Amino acid sequence: MQTAVPQIQCQAVSHSLRSGQQDLQILDQIDFEIERGEFVAVVGPSGSGKSTLLGILAGLERPKQGSVRFDGMALEQASEDQLALWRRKHVGFVFQNFQLLGNLSARENILLPLELIGMQNAGQRADELLADVGLAQRGHHYPSQLSGGEQQRVALARAFGHGPEVLFADEPTGNLDLETGAQALDLLLRLREAQGTTLVLVTHDASLAEKAGRRLRLVGGRLVHDSSKQDTNA
Amino acid sequence: MNPRFTLRLLARESRGARGRMLFFVACLALGVGAVTGVSALVSAVRTGLASESRQLLAADLKVDSRAPLPEELDELIASLEPLAVAGTVELATMLAAPPKGDQTTGSSRLVELKAAGAGYPFYGELETKPAGLRPDQLAADEVLAASELCAALDLQTGDELQIGGQGYRLAGQLLFEPDRLKFGLSLGPRVFLSTEGLARTNLLDFGSRVTYARLIKLPEWTTERGLEQWQKALQPREGGNARRKVQTHRQAQPNVERSLRNVERYLGLVALLSLLLGGVGVAQVVRVWIEERTQAVAVQRSLGLRPGEILQLYLIHVLLLAGFASLLGCLFGWLLPLVAARIAPEFISTEAALAAPWPILVRGLGLGLSIAMLFALGPLTAIYKVSPVLVLRSEAAPLEIPRWMRWLTALLLLLGIFASAWVQADSAKVGAVFSAGLLLLVLLLVLGARLAIWIATHLPRQSLGLYLRNGLSCLARPGAGTTATIVALGLGVHVIAALLLVETRLSRELRDGLPSDAPSLFLIDVQPDQWDGLQDLLARYEAQHTSSTPVIMARLAQIDGRPVRELAEERKEDKGRASWVLTREQRLTWSRDLPATNKLTQGAWFKDDGIPEVSLEQRFAKDLGASIGTRLTFDLQGVPVEFVVSSLREVDWVSFSINFFLVVEPGSLEGAPFSYLASARVAPSKEQALQDDLVAGFRNVTLLRLGPMLEKIAGVLERIATGVRVLGWIAVGAGLAILAGAISAGGLRRRREVALQKTLGMTRAGVVMLLAVEYAMIGLVAGLCGTLAAYALAWGFLEQQLKLAHELNWWLLPIFVLGSALLATTCGLLSSLRTLATRPAASLRA
């Protein structure tokens, strides 16, 4: 019988940052696995290490100890270039502050990852994505000419455009009002559903976390609760 | 990344960067413009000379000699069947005007006399007033005099002039002579007469320095190869006694060519400094650009762009901008000769200015691109420091730039500067000295800047008052680019200050720096039997420090048994050593004692051991390639005489006493014909009267007055200094552009600060004061460091190189420092107008 390898394996990951003369422990011995297509919410109070964990899982940062594997590939052993190529193909991002490139129009922001993977008909695909997020008429507008909600929709279109296998979202509704945030979240979940993308979402928002199939709770850099498991790591 | 995608990214990256691009382009275009401008200007002068080369020789071919040309040469020329031949004879002598009013003797001048045969000039036209006068058609008692001489002596056509003891009638004025450079140094104005007219004097019988020449006209279709064959045929035979120079019109004015090369080299290096400053500006713009784009780079990296790809993107961006800026600079450089042709048509013709010097423009483009890339590379590697995790956390620690990359960029920059200087000076040695000097200067300026920042950081600022405190703190603000701005502005100030210090000191030396016992005039070609009479004349004019030295003209034939012609041929391959020291006519003197203004540096003064000895001036010995024990064989009117170098001397040339490169042992030249070179000091008010009496009584003796000669040299110095000064100001301009660029690049941050300051209640005038203090501080530090370094350079050059007592003008120091502060403040405030207009409400959106 063949055992399927989990898509993401986080093994004994620890991380610290230098603060003045001492090291500040941000993550401490984090262990978990994520299966393909899962929707995992990472929750916890401010400073608990949620964003750091997201960065490490996405290959944006290397853990001080432990290992993160994606489909069996150890990210911490890959070079900067290899990580970039991996993100280019397999990963999408949505950020709290949208992180749209200010000198590019909405359409060009969406085009960037499509062109990076050398997609044929990238322009057509970008137009489809703009239509999907309800901004078909705003493609030529620059981020500064769009509202927060519109910017986040562009960011979602950019994140899903190239069909990533996993999407990392950092407080995607954190900068939006309740109604706009709910609309953005609906869109995010709809796109994920349509593409079967694994979603790892960092949030403070309990109601948002409730929508996830699984919740990981971090406190003081330690994983204190994994809703997929019976027991709780105190 | 495929090229199309790269281009698209590139176009997108260019948006909203107008300000940045403007300063990038301004910095680089200014530097490239200076570099190409200097070369294009020199090239235009050169093109003008080349296109007029036949005119500059007045013939296709010229044979000249200090001795009368033999009949065999004329027969040889005739046998080769030229189109025409004309003979000329030139010498410097004195001319006296008719007495005016109650004068007993007329005013006199040193003039350059020229007798020309029929046909002269074969190319170009003599312009005369009345028109159409030609030397060969003048009667034996007629002369043509240069218009400036007529003006100086108030001469009218028909006036009776005295030359070499004979009377001549002024037939007209000479307005233009094709084979005489308009901007060269000469002993005096030109006077033409016919060959018969010259024969009436007995100037040729004395030891005067006469040049005899044959001008040859060849058929129009004569090729360069044909010219060379002619030249070869007329060269004196190997081992023969004949001494003559044969030059084609293509080799006309070798001295001018040498001077042009020197001017191009030195002005070119000052221009290169502007370009390097442009490079500093580029580096600063790129540094701020990458800083501003840090977040975007992080996003690009998080989306999967590799650091190398992002670097490539920005490099292409820099390359395109640098290409545009360099083209603009080249255009400016190309236009410069045209402007010069309008301002000074006597130097450059419009046709010569219009001839586009493509190699120069290509070199300017290449230098602009290379300097921009080299200076941008370092700041661009900061891309590697941008962590992609910045998209999640703004305080993410920067990544490490690979060590090899840091070393490689530094090494490339150093090599690039050296290579540029090498290309610009056409000499690896000069390039290396320039690069080393520049490195030293930059280190000094960096140290000065760092010290200023350290003081600004550590000084107890509480008691300094609001504006001074804030101004000082701005110097130390992270990312303010203070060091780069101070280095750039300081380099510009340095060039201007060093030039002014050297120039004022040299001008003073030339104008009134003569030692009190220095001679004020020299008397050339005094025959031994004239000396007593001449001494009486000098005594009548209360001359002091009168002295005379015997002079014998000779040619060097061999060094250690090797013919100098062979050595001179070898020297032609070696650009660093001149061959003319070997082949020119040498003046020898003898002396029992070491002259007072000489100091022995090697060997011993003459011993009576039966071997004829010679003492050499040490730099002349170096040029000759001679040292103690070297055997020098001279050709003394056909007789070979050998000397052994027994000592080397250091000569104090600034004393203006009579000094010689070659002093031989007394008695070793017994029986050889000689003349005296005499010197004396006469009150300036009596010089003209003495000169007039001399012309009347000693017609073969030539008088050189030091005062007017020094004035002429000072004039030439002034012209060169003007060129360097213009380039120095371009360097200062580049420094100010960099300051403006730094201010503009940090504009966003500044606007936020100003908005906050206004929100907190500061008035607009208060903000102006704050900014003014900051810019003044930058200007002060740059001015102080640049000027102090200029004093060091001026001291080194004047004291060590020219051996002049340094006596520098210290009162210039505060002027330079304050001037630099004023310039920086004005330029800084003008660049901050947009910042000053920021409204307080902007702080709410920050």
PDB file of C-alpha atoms in Angstrom, chain A residues 15 17 51-52 54-55 59-61 80-82 84-85 87-88 93 95 97 99-105 108-109 111-113 115-116 118 142 158 170, chain B residues 1-2 5 8-9 12-16 293 295-309 387-393 395-397 399:
ATOM      1  CA  HIS A  15      13.135  30.454  14.962  1.00  0.00           C
ATOM      2  CA  LEU A  17      15.458  36.989  16.097  1.00  0.00           C
ATOM      3  CA  SER A  51       3.435  35.717  10.432  1.00  0.00           C
ATOM      4  CA  THR A  52       6.922  34.328  11.007  1.00  0.00           C
ATOM      5  CA  LEU A  54       3.777  31.829   7.432  1.00  0.00           C
ATOM      6  CA  GLY A  55       7.009  33.303   6.064  1.00  0.00           C
ATOM      7  CA  GLY A  59      10.086  29.922   1.865  1.00  0.00           C
ATOM      8  CA  LEU A  60      10.415  33.657   2.465  1.00  0.00           C
ATOM      9  CA  GLU A  61      12.554  33.036   5.505  1.00  0.00           C
ATOM     10  CA  GLU A  80      17.415  31.718  -2.935  1.00  0.00           C
ATOM     11  CA  ASP A  81      17.024  31.171  -6.681  1.00  0.00           C
ATOM     12  CA  GLN A  82      15.465  27.721  -6.229  1.00  0.00           C
ATOM     13  CA  ALA A  84      12.115  31.959  -6.062  1.00  0.00           C
ATOM     14  CA  LEU A  85      11.407  29.498  -8.866  1.00  0.00           C
ATOM     15  CA  ARG A  87       7.264  30.265  -5.337  1.00  0.00           C
ATOM     16  CA  ARG A  88       6.834  31.382  -8.935  1.00  0.00           C
ATOM     17  CA  PHE A  93       0.175  35.242  -1.580  1.00  0.00           C
ATOM     18  CA  PHE A  95      -1.271  40.191   2.329  1.00  0.00           C
ATOM     19  CA  ASN A  97      -1.646  45.544   3.224  1.00  0.00           C
ATOM     20  CA  GLN A  99       1.380  44.667  -1.451  1.00  0.00           C
ATOM     21  CA  LEU A 100       0.407  45.746  -4.937  1.00  0.00           C
ATOM     22  CA  LEU A 101       3.197  47.347  -6.939  1.00  0.00           C
ATOM     23  CA  GLY A 102       2.350  51.033  -7.039  1.00  0.00           C
ATOM     24  CA  ASN A 103       3.908  51.689 -10.425  1.00  0.00           C
ATOM     25  CA  LEU A 104       1.818  48.957 -12.121  1.00  0.00           C
ATOM     26  CA  SER A 105      -1.837  49.164 -13.061  1.00  0.00           C
ATOM     27  CA  GLU A 108      -0.275  44.671 -14.858  1.00  0.00           C
ATOM     28  CA  ASN A 109      -0.116  43.569 -11.227  1.00  0.00           C
ATOM     29  CA  LEU A 111      -0.066  39.942 -15.298  1.00  0.00           C
ATOM     30  CA  LEU A 112       3.262  39.830 -13.447  1.00  0.00           C
ATOM     31  CA  PRO A 113       3.147  36.249 -12.063  1.00  0.00           C
ATOM     32  CA  GLU A 115       4.309  36.403 -17.361  1.00  0.00           C
ATOM     33  CA  LEU A 116       6.866  35.078 -14.903  1.00  0.00           C
ATOM     34  CA  GLY A 118       5.669  32.253 -19.294  1.00  0.00           C
ATOM     35  CA  TYR A 142      -3.247  52.190 -10.449  1.00  0.00           C
ATOM     36  CA  ARG A 158      -2.885  38.098  -8.749  1.00  0.00           C
ATOM     37  CA  ASP A 170      -1.697  37.033   6.037  1.00  0.00           C
TER      38      ASP A 170
ATOM     39  CA  MET B   1      13.058  35.916 -18.298  1.00  0.00           C
ATOM     40  CA  ASN B   2      12.421  36.343 -21.970  1.00  0.00           C
ATOM     41  CA  PHE B   5       8.896  40.295 -20.667  1.00  0.00           C
ATOM     42  CA  ARG B   8       7.746  45.193 -20.385  1.00  0.00           C
ATOM     43  CA  LEU B   9       8.947  45.091 -16.789  1.00  0.00           C
ATOM     44  CA  ARG B  12       6.682  49.604 -16.052  1.00  0.00           C
ATOM     45  CA  GLU B  13       9.606  50.231 -13.679  1.00  0.00           C
ATOM     46  CA  SER B  14      10.297  53.570 -15.394  1.00  0.00           C
ATOM     47  CA  ARG B  15       6.947  55.039 -14.397  1.00  0.00           C
ATOM     48  CA  GLY B  16       6.804  57.797 -11.837  1.00  0.00           C
ATOM     49  CA  ARG B 293      11.851  50.240  -4.161  1.00  0.00           C
ATOM     50  CA  GLN B 295       9.151  46.957  -0.634  1.00  0.00           C
ATOM     51  CA  ALA B 296       8.495  46.439  -4.349  1.00  0.00           C
ATOM     52  CA  VAL B 297      11.614  44.283  -4.629  1.00  0.00           C
ATOM     53  CA  ALA B 298      10.375  42.226  -1.662  1.00  0.00           C
ATOM     54  CA  VAL B 299       7.011  41.753  -3.393  1.00  0.00           C
ATOM     55  CA  GLN B 300       8.765  40.808  -6.650  1.00  0.00           C
ATOM     56  CA  ARG B 301      10.884  38.290  -4.770  1.00  0.00           C
ATOM     57  CA  SER B 302       7.865  36.869  -2.975  1.00  0.00           C
ATOM     58  CA  LEU B 303       6.180  36.430  -6.351  1.00  0.00           C
ATOM     59  CA  GLY B 304       9.130  34.387  -7.557  1.00  0.00           C
ATOM     60  CA  LEU B 305      11.556  36.803  -9.243  1.00  0.00           C
ATOM     61  CA  ARG B 306      15.129  35.745  -8.543  1.00  0.00           C
ATOM     62  CA  PRO B 307      17.555  38.402  -7.148  1.00  0.00           C
ATOM     63  CA  GLY B 308      19.720  37.998 -10.245  1.00  0.00           C
ATOM     64  CA  GLU B 309      16.706  38.670 -12.472  1.00  0.00           C
ATOM     65  CA  SER B 387      14.465  39.879   2.221  1.00  0.00           C
ATOM     66  CA  PRO B 388      11.184  38.687   0.694  1.00  0.00           C
ATOM     67  CA  VAL B 389       9.827  38.372   4.216  1.00  0.00           C
ATOM     68  CA  LEU B 390       9.521  42.179   4.243  1.00  0.00           C
ATOM     69  CA  VAL B 391       6.114  41.621   2.684  1.00  0.00           C
ATOM     70  CA  LEU B 392       5.059  40.255   6.053  1.00  0.00           C
ATOM     71  CA  ARG B 393       7.257  42.095   8.515  1.00  0.00           C
ATOM     72  CA  GLU B 395      11.440  45.038  10.533  1.00  0.00           C
ATOM     73  CA  ALA B 396      12.832  41.936   8.800  1.00  0.00           C
ATOM     74  CA  ALA B 397      16.622  41.829   8.961  1.00  0.00           C
ATOM     75  CA  LEU B 399      20.074  39.484   3.957  1.00  0.00           C
TER      76      LEU B 399
END
